[in-house]
Amino acid sequence: MNVIQFYIDNFNYQDALKIYNQLTADCLTKDLLNKGESHFNKIKLLSELEKLKEKQVYLDLSSLNQSSFEQKHPNNAFLEDVKELDEKWKQLYKEASFLQQKLLNYSETERMAAAFIILDYFDEIHDIWDDLKTFENTGALPRRDKKSFEMTDLQSLLRRRNTLRTYLSKAKKGRLSKENIAEWEEEIRQIEKLIS
């Protein structure tokens, strides 16, 4: 049985809150839920636990049973790449979580730059999770060349385009360094060519 499902089925606000606090880095929601049990907080906590339960599919990918995988896909050449991707998303997640915990200690400009870095990390993490899910289902990894933007996932492209637009806006207002503006504009043009 899924651990999170156990806490949902046997709901006790304090116990569920403890597991939620251990599994997430979302400070805003944690602060809200830690203020005490109320009707709204109970519904919110159950909702957040459901979201975590759905995400746990990705977290469980690291515990793929190698022998059963090898039975499904013998002599798979992607196994080392999968291990590398698994380690990569975990490292990115740790870095993003660390940055998120430090946000309150930064000045407004530093906080904004760190927030954008966190968004980039999570964009990359979601791409890796998509690749791992594809691997789990098909036994092959999709080819992604980030330099030429050969991403097939429209949602990833739109998310990246929106992130870049935000960067441009902040840089033009002086909140981010202007040195990357040309690079970001070119990346947006390439993404828009792929979308159209």
Short mmCIF file of N, CA and C in Angstrom, two decimals:
data_model
loop_
_atom_site.label_atom_id
_atom_site.label_comp_id
_atom_site.label_asym_id
_atom_site.label_seq_id
_atom_site.Cartn_x
_atom_site.Cartn_y
_atom_site.Cartn_z
N MET A 1 0.84 -1.19 0.00
CA MET A 1 0.00 0.00 0.00
C MET A 1 0.88 1.24 0.00
N ASN A 2 0.48 2.21 -0.73
CA ASN A 2 1.17 3.49 -0.79
C ASN A 2 1.09 4.17 0.57
N VAL A 3 2.22 4.69 1.06
CA VAL A 3 2.28 5.33 2.38
C VAL A 3 1.35 6.53 2.44
N ILE A 4 1.37 7.35 1.41
CA ILE A 4 0.52 8.54 1.40
C ILE A 4 -0.95 8.13 1.41
N GLN A 5 -1.30 7.08 0.68
CA GLN A 5 -2.68 6.61 0.65
C GLN A 5 -3.11 6.17 2.05
N PHE A 6 -2.19 5.57 2.79
CA PHE A 6 -2.50 5.16 4.16
C PHE A 6 -2.92 6.38 5.00
N TYR A 7 -2.16 7.48 4.87
CA TYR A 7 -2.49 8.69 5.64
C TYR A 7 -3.78 9.34 5.17
N ILE A 8 -4.11 9.16 3.90
CA ILE A 8 -5.38 9.70 3.40
C ILE A 8 -6.54 8.86 3.93
N ASP A 9 -6.39 7.54 3.85
CA ASP A 9 -7.47 6.64 4.29
C ASP A 9 -7.70 6.71 5.80
N ASN A 10 -6.63 6.84 6.56
CA ASN A 10 -6.72 6.90 8.02
C ASN A 10 -6.39 8.33 8.46
N PHE A 11 -7.15 9.27 7.98
CA PHE A 11 -6.80 10.68 8.13
C PHE A 11 -6.85 11.14 9.58
N ASN A 12 -5.71 11.66 10.01
CA ASN A 12 -5.56 12.36 11.28
C ASN A 12 -4.74 13.60 10.93
N TYR A 13 -5.26 14.78 11.22
CA TYR A 13 -4.65 16.01 10.74
C TYR A 13 -3.17 16.12 11.13
N GLN A 14 -2.86 15.87 12.38
CA GLN A 14 -1.48 16.04 12.84
C GLN A 14 -0.53 15.04 12.18
N ASP A 15 -0.95 13.78 12.08
CA ASP A 15 -0.10 12.77 11.45
C ASP A 15 0.09 13.06 9.96
N ALA A 16 -1.02 13.43 9.30
CA ALA A 16 -0.95 13.74 7.88
C ALA A 16 -0.08 14.97 7.64
N LEU A 17 -0.16 15.93 8.54
CA LEU A 17 0.65 17.14 8.41
C LEU A 17 2.14 16.82 8.55
N LYS A 18 2.47 15.91 9.46
CA LYS A 18 3.88 15.52 9.64
C LYS A 18 4.43 14.90 8.35
N ILE A 19 3.68 13.99 7.76
CA ILE A 19 4.17 13.35 6.54
C ILE A 19 4.24 14.36 5.39
N TYR A 20 3.27 15.27 5.32
CA TYR A 20 3.29 16.30 4.28
C TYR A 20 4.52 17.19 4.43
N ASN A 21 4.82 17.61 5.65
CA ASN A 21 5.99 18.47 5.89
C ASN A 21 7.29 17.78 5.52
N GLN A 22 7.34 16.47 5.65
CA GLN A 22 8.55 15.73 5.30
C GLN A 22 8.71 15.57 3.79
N LEU A 23 7.59 15.51 3.07
CA LEU A 23 7.64 15.19 1.65
C LEU A 23 7.64 16.39 0.71
N THR A 24 7.45 17.59 1.24
CA THR A 24 7.37 18.74 0.34
C THR A 24 8.26 19.87 0.82
N ALA A 25 8.59 20.75 -0.14
CA ALA A 25 9.40 21.93 0.19
C ALA A 25 8.58 23.21 0.02
N ASP A 26 7.29 23.08 -0.19
CA ASP A 26 6.42 24.23 -0.43
C ASP A 26 6.18 24.98 0.88
N CYS A 27 6.98 26.00 1.13
CA CYS A 27 6.93 26.73 2.42
C CYS A 27 5.60 27.43 2.63
N LEU A 28 5.04 28.00 1.58
CA LEU A 28 3.80 28.75 1.72
C LEU A 28 2.66 27.85 2.20
N THR A 29 2.50 26.72 1.56
CA THR A 29 1.44 25.79 1.96
C THR A 29 1.72 25.20 3.34
N LYS A 30 2.99 24.91 3.63
CA LYS A 30 3.35 24.39 4.96
C LYS A 30 2.94 25.38 6.04
N ASP A 31 3.29 26.66 5.83
CA ASP A 31 2.94 27.68 6.82
C ASP A 31 1.44 27.75 7.04
N LEU A 32 0.69 27.71 5.96
CA LEU A 32 -0.77 27.76 6.06
C LEU A 32 -1.30 26.57 6.86
N LEU A 33 -0.85 25.38 6.52
CA LEU A 33 -1.35 24.17 7.17
C LEU A 33 -0.88 24.05 8.62
N ASN A 34 0.30 24.58 8.93
CA ASN A 34 0.82 24.51 10.30
C ASN A 34 0.13 25.47 11.25
N LYS A 35 -0.73 26.33 10.76
CA LYS A 35 -1.45 27.27 11.63
C LYS A 35 -2.53 26.57 12.44
N GLY A 36 -2.87 25.37 12.07
CA GLY A 36 -3.83 24.60 12.86
C GLY A 36 -4.92 23.99 12.00
N GLU A 37 -5.62 23.06 12.61
CA GLU A 37 -6.68 22.34 11.90
C GLU A 37 -7.93 23.20 11.80
N SER A 38 -8.42 23.32 10.59
CA SER A 38 -9.70 23.98 10.33
C SER A 38 -10.33 23.22 9.16
N HIS A 39 -11.57 23.52 8.87
CA HIS A 39 -12.24 22.84 7.76
C HIS A 39 -11.47 23.07 6.45
N PHE A 40 -11.09 24.32 6.20
CA PHE A 40 -10.35 24.65 4.98
C PHE A 40 -9.00 23.93 4.96
N ASN A 41 -8.26 23.99 6.07
CA ASN A 41 -6.94 23.36 6.11
C ASN A 41 -7.02 21.85 5.94
N LYS A 42 -8.07 21.25 6.48
CA LYS A 42 -8.24 19.80 6.33
C LYS A 42 -8.43 19.44 4.86
N ILE A 43 -9.28 20.19 4.17
CA ILE A 43 -9.52 19.94 2.74
C ILE A 43 -8.25 20.19 1.94
N LYS A 44 -7.54 21.28 2.28
CA LYS A 44 -6.30 21.63 1.58
C LYS A 44 -5.25 20.54 1.78
N LEU A 45 -5.10 20.05 3.01
CA LEU A 45 -4.12 19.01 3.30
C LEU A 45 -4.44 17.73 2.54
N LEU A 46 -5.70 17.34 2.53
CA LEU A 46 -6.09 16.14 1.76
C LEU A 46 -5.78 16.33 0.28
N SER A 47 -6.06 17.51 -0.24
CA SER A 47 -5.78 17.81 -1.65
C SER A 47 -4.28 17.73 -1.94
N GLU A 48 -3.47 18.30 -1.05
CA GLU A 48 -2.02 18.27 -1.25
C GLU A 48 -1.47 16.85 -1.15
N LEU A 49 -2.02 16.05 -0.25
CA LEU A 49 -1.59 14.66 -0.15
C LEU A 49 -1.94 13.88 -1.41
N GLU A 50 -3.10 14.15 -1.99
CA GLU A 50 -3.48 13.50 -3.25
C GLU A 50 -2.48 13.86 -4.36
N LYS A 51 -2.09 15.14 -4.41
CA LYS A 51 -1.11 15.57 -5.42
C LYS A 51 0.22 14.85 -5.21
N LEU A 52 0.66 14.75 -3.96
CA LEU A 52 1.91 14.06 -3.68
C LEU A 52 1.82 12.57 -4.04
N LYS A 53 0.65 11.99 -3.81
CA LYS A 53 0.46 10.57 -4.14
C LYS A 53 0.63 10.37 -5.65
N GLU A 54 0.09 11.28 -6.45
CA GLU A 54 0.23 11.18 -7.90
C GLU A 54 1.68 11.35 -8.32
N LYS A 55 2.39 12.25 -7.67
CA LYS A 55 3.80 12.48 -8.01
C LYS A 55 4.67 11.32 -7.59
N GLN A 56 4.22 10.54 -6.63
CA GLN A 56 5.05 9.46 -6.12
C GLN A 56 5.33 8.42 -7.19
N VAL A 57 4.52 8.38 -8.25
CA VAL A 57 4.82 7.49 -9.37
C VAL A 57 6.22 7.79 -9.87
N TYR A 58 6.56 9.09 -9.96
CA TYR A 58 7.88 9.47 -10.41
C TYR A 58 8.95 9.13 -9.37
N LEU A 59 8.62 9.35 -8.11
CA LEU A 59 9.59 9.07 -7.06
C LEU A 59 9.90 7.58 -6.99
N ASP A 60 8.92 6.75 -7.29
CA ASP A 60 9.13 5.31 -7.22
C ASP A 60 9.94 4.78 -8.40
N LEU A 61 10.18 5.58 -9.42
CA LEU A 61 10.96 5.13 -10.56
C LEU A 61 12.38 4.77 -10.16
N SER A 62 12.89 5.40 -9.12
CA SER A 62 14.26 5.10 -8.69
C SER A 62 14.38 3.69 -8.14
N SER A 63 13.26 3.10 -7.76
CA SER A 63 13.30 1.75 -7.20
C SER A 63 12.82 0.71 -8.20
N LEU A 64 13.09 0.95 -9.49
CA LEU A 64 12.73 -0.03 -10.51
C LEU A 64 13.43 -1.36 -10.20
N ASN A 65 12.70 -2.43 -10.26
CA ASN A 65 13.28 -3.74 -10.04
C ASN A 65 14.05 -4.13 -11.30
N GLN A 66 15.37 -4.11 -11.19
CA GLN A 66 16.20 -4.32 -12.36
C GLN A 66 15.96 -5.68 -13.00
N SER A 67 15.79 -6.72 -12.20
CA SER A 67 15.61 -8.04 -12.80
C SER A 67 14.31 -8.13 -13.58
N SER A 68 13.22 -7.56 -13.05
CA SER A 68 11.96 -7.61 -13.79
C SER A 68 12.05 -6.72 -15.03
N PHE A 69 12.78 -5.60 -14.92
CA PHE A 69 12.95 -4.75 -16.09
C PHE A 69 13.72 -5.49 -17.17
N GLU A 70 14.79 -6.18 -16.75
CA GLU A 70 15.60 -6.91 -17.73
C GLU A 70 14.80 -8.02 -18.40
N GLN A 71 13.84 -8.59 -17.69
CA GLN A 71 12.98 -9.60 -18.31
C GLN A 71 12.11 -8.97 -19.40
N LYS A 72 11.62 -7.75 -19.13
CA LYS A 72 10.78 -7.07 -20.12
C LYS A 72 11.60 -6.56 -21.30
N HIS A 73 12.81 -6.05 -21.01
CA HIS A 73 13.65 -5.42 -22.03
C HIS A 73 15.08 -5.96 -21.91
N PRO A 74 15.34 -7.17 -22.39
CA PRO A 74 16.68 -7.73 -22.25
C PRO A 74 17.71 -6.92 -23.04
N ASN A 75 18.91 -6.87 -22.52
CA ASN A 75 20.04 -6.17 -23.16
C ASN A 75 19.72 -4.72 -23.49
N ASN A 76 19.03 -4.05 -22.60
CA ASN A 76 18.67 -2.66 -22.87
C ASN A 76 19.88 -1.77 -22.72
N ALA A 77 20.16 -0.99 -23.77
CA ALA A 77 21.32 -0.11 -23.79
C ALA A 77 21.08 1.17 -23.01
N PHE A 78 19.84 1.44 -22.63
CA PHE A 78 19.52 2.69 -21.97
C PHE A 78 19.63 2.63 -20.45
N LEU A 79 19.93 1.47 -19.90
CA LEU A 79 19.90 1.30 -18.44
C LEU A 79 20.85 2.28 -17.73
N GLU A 80 22.06 2.44 -18.24
CA GLU A 80 23.00 3.39 -17.63
C GLU A 80 22.50 4.82 -17.75
N ASP A 81 21.89 5.15 -18.88
CA ASP A 81 21.34 6.51 -19.07
C ASP A 81 20.21 6.77 -18.08
N VAL A 82 19.41 5.74 -17.81
CA VAL A 82 18.30 5.89 -16.87
C VAL A 82 18.84 6.14 -15.47
N LYS A 83 19.86 5.40 -15.08
CA LYS A 83 20.47 5.62 -13.76
C LYS A 83 21.03 7.03 -13.66
N GLU A 84 21.64 7.49 -14.73
CA GLU A 84 22.21 8.84 -14.76
C GLU A 84 21.10 9.89 -14.63
N LEU A 85 20.00 9.70 -15.37
CA LEU A 85 18.87 10.63 -15.28
C LEU A 85 18.25 10.62 -13.90
N ASP A 86 18.15 9.45 -13.31
CA ASP A 86 17.57 9.33 -11.97
C ASP A 86 18.41 10.12 -10.97
N GLU A 87 19.72 9.99 -11.05
CA GLU A 87 20.59 10.75 -10.16
C GLU A 87 20.51 12.24 -10.45
N LYS A 88 20.39 12.59 -11.71
CA LYS A 88 20.36 14.01 -12.09
C LYS A 88 19.13 14.71 -11.53
N TRP A 89 17.94 14.08 -11.67
CA TRP A 89 16.74 14.77 -11.17
C TRP A 89 16.77 14.89 -9.65
N LYS A 90 17.34 13.89 -8.98
CA LYS A 90 17.43 13.95 -7.53
C LYS A 90 18.35 15.09 -7.09
N GLN A 91 19.46 15.25 -7.80
CA GLN A 91 20.39 16.33 -7.47
C GLN A 91 19.74 17.69 -7.74
N LEU A 92 19.05 17.83 -8.87
CA LEU A 92 18.37 19.09 -9.18
C LEU A 92 17.30 19.40 -8.13
N TYR A 93 16.59 18.38 -7.70
CA TYR A 93 15.55 18.57 -6.70
C TYR A 93 16.15 19.04 -5.38
N LYS A 94 17.28 18.46 -4.99
CA LYS A 94 17.95 18.87 -3.76
C LYS A 94 18.38 20.34 -3.85
N GLU A 95 18.96 20.69 -5.00
CA GLU A 95 19.42 22.08 -5.17
C GLU A 95 18.24 23.05 -5.15
N ALA A 96 17.15 22.69 -5.81
CA ALA A 96 15.97 23.56 -5.82
C ALA A 96 15.39 23.69 -4.42
N SER A 97 15.33 22.60 -3.69
CA SER A 97 14.80 22.64 -2.32
C SER A 97 15.69 23.49 -1.42
N PHE A 98 16.99 23.35 -1.59
CA PHE A 98 17.92 24.15 -0.80
C PHE A 98 17.73 25.64 -1.09
N LEU A 99 17.65 25.98 -2.37
CA LEU A 99 17.43 27.38 -2.75
C LEU A 99 16.10 27.90 -2.21
N GLN A 100 15.08 27.07 -2.28
CA GLN A 100 13.76 27.50 -1.81
C GLN A 100 13.79 27.79 -0.30
N GLN A 101 14.53 27.01 0.45
CA GLN A 101 14.63 27.24 1.88
C GLN A 101 15.38 28.54 2.20
N LYS A 102 16.28 28.95 1.30
CA LYS A 102 17.10 30.14 1.52
C LYS A 102 16.44 31.42 1.01
N LEU A 103 15.32 31.32 0.31
CA LEU A 103 14.71 32.50 -0.32
C LEU A 103 14.45 33.64 0.66
N LEU A 104 14.01 33.34 1.86
CA LEU A 104 13.67 34.39 2.83
C LEU A 104 14.89 35.16 3.30
N ASN A 105 16.08 34.59 3.16
CA ASN A 105 17.31 35.25 3.60
C ASN A 105 17.91 36.16 2.53
N TYR A 106 17.37 36.12 1.32
CA TYR A 106 17.92 36.90 0.22
C TYR A 106 17.25 38.26 0.11
N SER A 107 17.95 39.18 -0.55
CA SER A 107 17.34 40.47 -0.87
C SER A 107 16.32 40.23 -1.99
N GLU A 108 15.53 41.24 -2.30
CA GLU A 108 14.47 41.06 -3.30
C GLU A 108 15.04 40.65 -4.66
N THR A 109 16.12 41.29 -5.08
CA THR A 109 16.73 40.96 -6.37
C THR A 109 17.30 39.55 -6.37
N GLU A 110 18.01 39.19 -5.31
CA GLU A 110 18.56 37.84 -5.20
C GLU A 110 17.46 36.80 -5.13
N ARG A 111 16.38 37.13 -4.42
CA ARG A 111 15.24 36.22 -4.28
C ARG A 111 14.62 35.94 -5.64
N MET A 112 14.47 37.00 -6.44
CA MET A 112 13.87 36.83 -7.75
C MET A 112 14.75 35.97 -8.66
N ALA A 113 16.04 36.23 -8.65
CA ALA A 113 16.96 35.43 -9.45
C ALA A 113 16.94 33.97 -9.00
N ALA A 114 16.92 33.74 -7.69
CA ALA A 114 16.88 32.37 -7.17
C ALA A 114 15.57 31.68 -7.55
N ALA A 115 14.47 32.43 -7.53
CA ALA A 115 13.17 31.85 -7.91
C ALA A 115 13.18 31.39 -9.36
N PHE A 116 13.82 32.17 -10.22
CA PHE A 116 13.90 31.77 -11.63
C PHE A 116 14.78 30.53 -11.80
N ILE A 117 15.83 30.45 -11.02
CA ILE A 117 16.69 29.27 -11.06
C ILE A 117 15.89 28.04 -10.62
N ILE A 118 15.10 28.20 -9.57
CA ILE A 118 14.26 27.09 -9.09
C ILE A 118 13.28 26.66 -10.18
N LEU A 119 12.66 27.62 -10.86
CA LEU A 119 11.74 27.29 -11.95
C LEU A 119 12.46 26.51 -13.05
N ASP A 120 13.66 26.93 -13.40
CA ASP A 120 14.43 26.20 -14.40
C ASP A 120 14.74 24.78 -13.96
N TYR A 121 15.12 24.63 -12.68
CA TYR A 121 15.39 23.30 -12.17
C TYR A 121 14.15 22.42 -12.30
N PHE A 122 12.99 22.95 -11.92
CA PHE A 122 11.78 22.13 -11.98
C PHE A 122 11.33 21.87 -13.41
N ASP A 123 11.58 22.79 -14.33
CA ASP A 123 11.32 22.50 -15.74
C ASP A 123 12.14 21.30 -16.18
N GLU A 124 13.42 21.31 -15.81
CA GLU A 124 14.30 20.21 -16.19
C GLU A 124 13.90 18.91 -15.49
N ILE A 125 13.51 19.00 -14.23
CA ILE A 125 13.07 17.81 -13.49
C ILE A 125 11.84 17.20 -14.15
N HIS A 126 10.88 18.03 -14.54
CA HIS A 126 9.67 17.50 -15.20
C HIS A 126 10.02 16.84 -16.52
N ASP A 127 10.96 17.40 -17.26
CA ASP A 127 11.39 16.78 -18.51
C ASP A 127 12.02 15.41 -18.24
N ILE A 128 12.84 15.34 -17.20
CA ILE A 128 13.48 14.06 -16.85
C ILE A 128 12.43 13.05 -16.42
N TRP A 129 11.45 13.48 -15.61
CA TRP A 129 10.38 12.57 -15.19
C TRP A 129 9.61 12.05 -16.40
N ASP A 130 9.35 12.91 -17.37
CA ASP A 130 8.66 12.48 -18.59
C ASP A 130 9.49 11.43 -19.32
N ASP A 131 10.79 11.66 -19.41
CA ASP A 131 11.67 10.70 -20.06
C ASP A 131 11.68 9.36 -19.32
N LEU A 132 11.73 9.41 -17.99
CA LEU A 132 11.74 8.18 -17.21
C LEU A 132 10.42 7.42 -17.34
N LYS A 133 9.33 8.16 -17.40
CA LYS A 133 8.02 7.51 -17.58
C LYS A 133 7.96 6.84 -18.96
N THR A 134 8.48 7.51 -19.97
CA THR A 134 8.53 6.92 -21.31
C THR A 134 9.39 5.67 -21.29
N PHE A 135 10.51 5.74 -20.62
CA PHE A 135 11.40 4.58 -20.51
C PHE A 135 10.71 3.41 -19.81
N GLU A 136 10.00 3.72 -18.73
CA GLU A 136 9.29 2.68 -17.99
C GLU A 136 8.25 1.98 -18.88
N ASN A 137 7.59 2.76 -19.73
CA ASN A 137 6.53 2.21 -20.58
C ASN A 137 7.05 1.52 -21.84
N THR A 138 8.13 2.05 -22.42
CA THR A 138 8.57 1.55 -23.73
C THR A 138 9.92 0.85 -23.71
N GLY A 139 10.73 1.11 -22.69
CA GLY A 139 12.07 0.54 -22.67
C GLY A 139 13.08 1.35 -23.44
N ALA A 140 12.68 2.53 -23.92
CA ALA A 140 13.59 3.41 -24.67
C ALA A 140 13.44 4.84 -24.17
N LEU A 141 14.53 5.56 -24.25
CA LEU A 141 14.49 6.97 -23.86
C LEU A 141 14.24 7.83 -25.10
N PRO A 142 13.41 8.87 -24.95
CA PRO A 142 13.24 9.78 -26.08
C PRO A 142 14.52 10.58 -26.30
N ARG A 143 14.73 10.98 -27.54
CA ARG A 143 15.92 11.79 -27.84
C ARG A 143 15.58 13.25 -27.62
N ARG A 144 16.39 13.89 -26.82
CA ARG A 144 16.22 15.32 -26.55
C ARG A 144 17.55 16.01 -26.75
N ASP A 145 17.57 16.90 -27.68
CA ASP A 145 18.75 17.73 -27.89
C ASP A 145 18.36 19.13 -27.48
N LYS A 146 18.73 19.52 -26.26
CA LYS A 146 18.26 20.80 -25.74
C LYS A 146 18.81 21.98 -26.51
N LYS A 147 19.94 21.81 -27.16
CA LYS A 147 20.51 22.91 -27.92
C LYS A 147 19.64 23.25 -29.12
N SER A 148 19.08 22.24 -29.77
CA SER A 148 18.27 22.50 -30.96
C SER A 148 16.77 22.42 -30.67
N PHE A 149 16.41 22.25 -29.40
CA PHE A 149 15.01 22.25 -28.99
C PHE A 149 14.18 21.22 -29.73
N GLU A 150 14.67 20.02 -29.81
CA GLU A 150 13.90 18.97 -30.46
C GLU A 150 13.03 18.27 -29.44
N MET A 151 12.32 19.04 -28.66
CA MET A 151 11.41 18.47 -27.68
C MET A 151 10.08 18.23 -28.37
N THR A 152 9.50 17.10 -28.08
CA THR A 152 8.23 16.78 -28.71
C THR A 152 7.05 17.15 -27.82
N ASP A 153 7.30 17.44 -26.59
CA ASP A 153 6.24 17.73 -25.64
C ASP A 153 5.86 19.21 -25.73
N LEU A 154 4.69 19.49 -26.24
CA LEU A 154 4.23 20.87 -26.40
C LEU A 154 4.17 21.60 -25.07
N GLN A 155 3.74 20.90 -24.04
CA GLN A 155 3.64 21.52 -22.72
C GLN A 155 5.00 22.00 -22.22
N SER A 156 6.05 21.21 -22.44
CA SER A 156 7.40 21.62 -22.04
C SER A 156 7.86 22.85 -22.80
N LEU A 157 7.55 22.86 -24.09
CA LEU A 157 7.92 24.02 -24.90
C LEU A 157 7.21 25.28 -24.44
N LEU A 158 5.92 25.17 -24.18
CA LEU A 158 5.15 26.34 -23.72
C LEU A 158 5.64 26.81 -22.36
N ARG A 159 5.92 25.88 -21.48
CA ARG A 159 6.41 26.23 -20.15
C ARG A 159 7.75 26.96 -20.26
N ARG A 160 8.64 26.45 -21.10
CA ARG A 160 9.95 27.09 -21.27
C ARG A 160 9.80 28.48 -21.89
N ARG A 161 8.93 28.61 -22.89
CA ARG A 161 8.70 29.91 -23.52
C ARG A 161 8.19 30.93 -22.50
N ASN A 162 7.25 30.52 -21.69
CA ASN A 162 6.70 31.43 -20.68
C ASN A 162 7.75 31.82 -19.64
N THR A 163 8.59 30.88 -19.27
CA THR A 163 9.67 31.19 -18.33
C THR A 163 10.63 32.21 -18.94
N LEU A 164 10.97 32.01 -20.21
CA LEU A 164 11.87 32.95 -20.88
C LEU A 164 11.25 34.33 -21.02
N ARG A 165 9.96 34.38 -21.31
CA ARG A 165 9.28 35.67 -21.39
C ARG A 165 9.34 36.40 -20.04
N THR A 166 9.19 35.65 -18.97
CA THR A 166 9.28 36.26 -17.64
C THR A 166 10.68 36.79 -17.40
N TYR A 167 11.69 36.01 -17.79
CA TYR A 167 13.06 36.48 -17.65
C TYR A 167 13.27 37.80 -18.40
N LEU A 168 12.77 37.84 -19.64
CA LEU A 168 12.93 39.06 -20.45
C LEU A 168 12.28 40.25 -19.78
N SER A 169 11.09 40.06 -19.30
CA SER A 169 10.37 41.14 -18.65
C SER A 169 11.13 41.65 -17.43
N LYS A 170 11.62 40.74 -16.61
CA LYS A 170 12.36 41.13 -15.41
C LYS A 170 13.67 41.81 -15.77
N ALA A 171 14.34 41.31 -16.81
CA ALA A 171 15.62 41.92 -17.21
C ALA A 171 15.40 43.33 -17.75
N LYS A 172 14.34 43.52 -18.51
CA LYS A 172 14.06 44.85 -19.06
C LYS A 172 13.67 45.84 -17.98
N LYS A 173 13.12 45.34 -16.87
CA LYS A 173 12.77 46.21 -15.75
C LYS A 173 13.95 46.41 -14.80
N GLY A 174 15.08 45.76 -15.09
CA GLY A 174 16.27 45.93 -14.27
C GLY A 174 16.36 44.99 -13.08
N ARG A 175 15.48 44.01 -13.01
CA ARG A 175 15.48 43.09 -11.87
C ARG A 175 16.40 41.89 -12.10
N LEU A 176 16.77 41.64 -13.35
CA LEU A 176 17.72 40.59 -13.70
C LEU A 176 18.79 41.20 -14.59
N SER A 177 19.91 40.51 -14.68
CA SER A 177 21.00 40.96 -15.53
C SER A 177 20.55 40.97 -17.00
N LYS A 178 20.98 41.99 -17.74
CA LYS A 178 20.57 42.13 -19.14
C LYS A 178 21.49 41.39 -20.11
N GLU A 179 22.50 40.72 -19.61
CA GLU A 179 23.49 40.08 -20.47
C GLU A 179 22.93 38.91 -21.27
N ASN A 180 21.84 38.28 -20.82
CA ASN A 180 21.30 37.10 -21.50
C ASN A 180 20.09 37.41 -22.38
N ILE A 181 19.73 38.67 -22.53
CA ILE A 181 18.51 39.03 -23.27
C ILE A 181 18.54 38.49 -24.69
N ALA A 182 19.62 38.68 -25.41
CA ALA A 182 19.70 38.22 -26.81
C ALA A 182 19.55 36.70 -26.90
N GLU A 183 20.19 35.99 -25.97
CA GLU A 183 20.10 34.53 -25.95
C GLU A 183 18.67 34.07 -25.69
N TRP A 184 17.99 34.72 -24.71
CA TRP A 184 16.62 34.36 -24.40
C TRP A 184 15.68 34.65 -25.57
N GLU A 185 15.86 35.79 -26.23
CA GLU A 185 15.01 36.14 -27.37
C GLU A 185 15.18 35.13 -28.50
N GLU A 186 16.43 34.69 -28.74
CA GLU A 186 16.67 33.70 -29.78
C GLU A 186 16.02 32.36 -29.42
N GLU A 187 16.11 31.98 -28.16
CA GLU A 187 15.50 30.73 -27.72
C GLU A 187 13.98 30.79 -27.88
N ILE A 188 13.38 31.93 -27.57
CA ILE A 188 11.93 32.10 -27.75
C ILE A 188 11.57 31.97 -29.22
N ARG A 189 12.36 32.58 -30.11
CA ARG A 189 12.08 32.48 -31.56
C ARG A 189 12.13 31.02 -32.02
N GLN A 190 13.12 30.28 -31.54
CA GLN A 190 13.24 28.87 -31.93
C GLN A 190 12.04 28.06 -31.43
N ILE A 191 11.62 28.32 -30.21
CA ILE A 191 10.48 27.60 -29.64
C ILE A 191 9.22 27.93 -30.43
N GLU A 192 9.01 29.21 -30.75
CA GLU A 192 7.82 29.60 -31.49
C GLU A 192 7.78 29.01 -32.89
N LYS A 193 8.96 28.81 -33.51
CA LYS A 193 9.02 28.13 -34.82
C LYS A 193 8.53 26.68 -34.67
N LEU A 194 8.97 26.04 -33.59
CA LEU A 194 8.55 24.65 -33.37
C LEU A 194 7.05 24.54 -33.08
N ILE A 195 6.52 25.51 -32.36
CA ILE A 195 5.10 25.47 -31.99
C ILE A 195 4.21 25.69 -33.19
N SER A 196 4.62 26.62 -34.06
CA SER A 196 3.75 26.96 -35.21
C SER A 196 3.79 25.92 -36.31
#
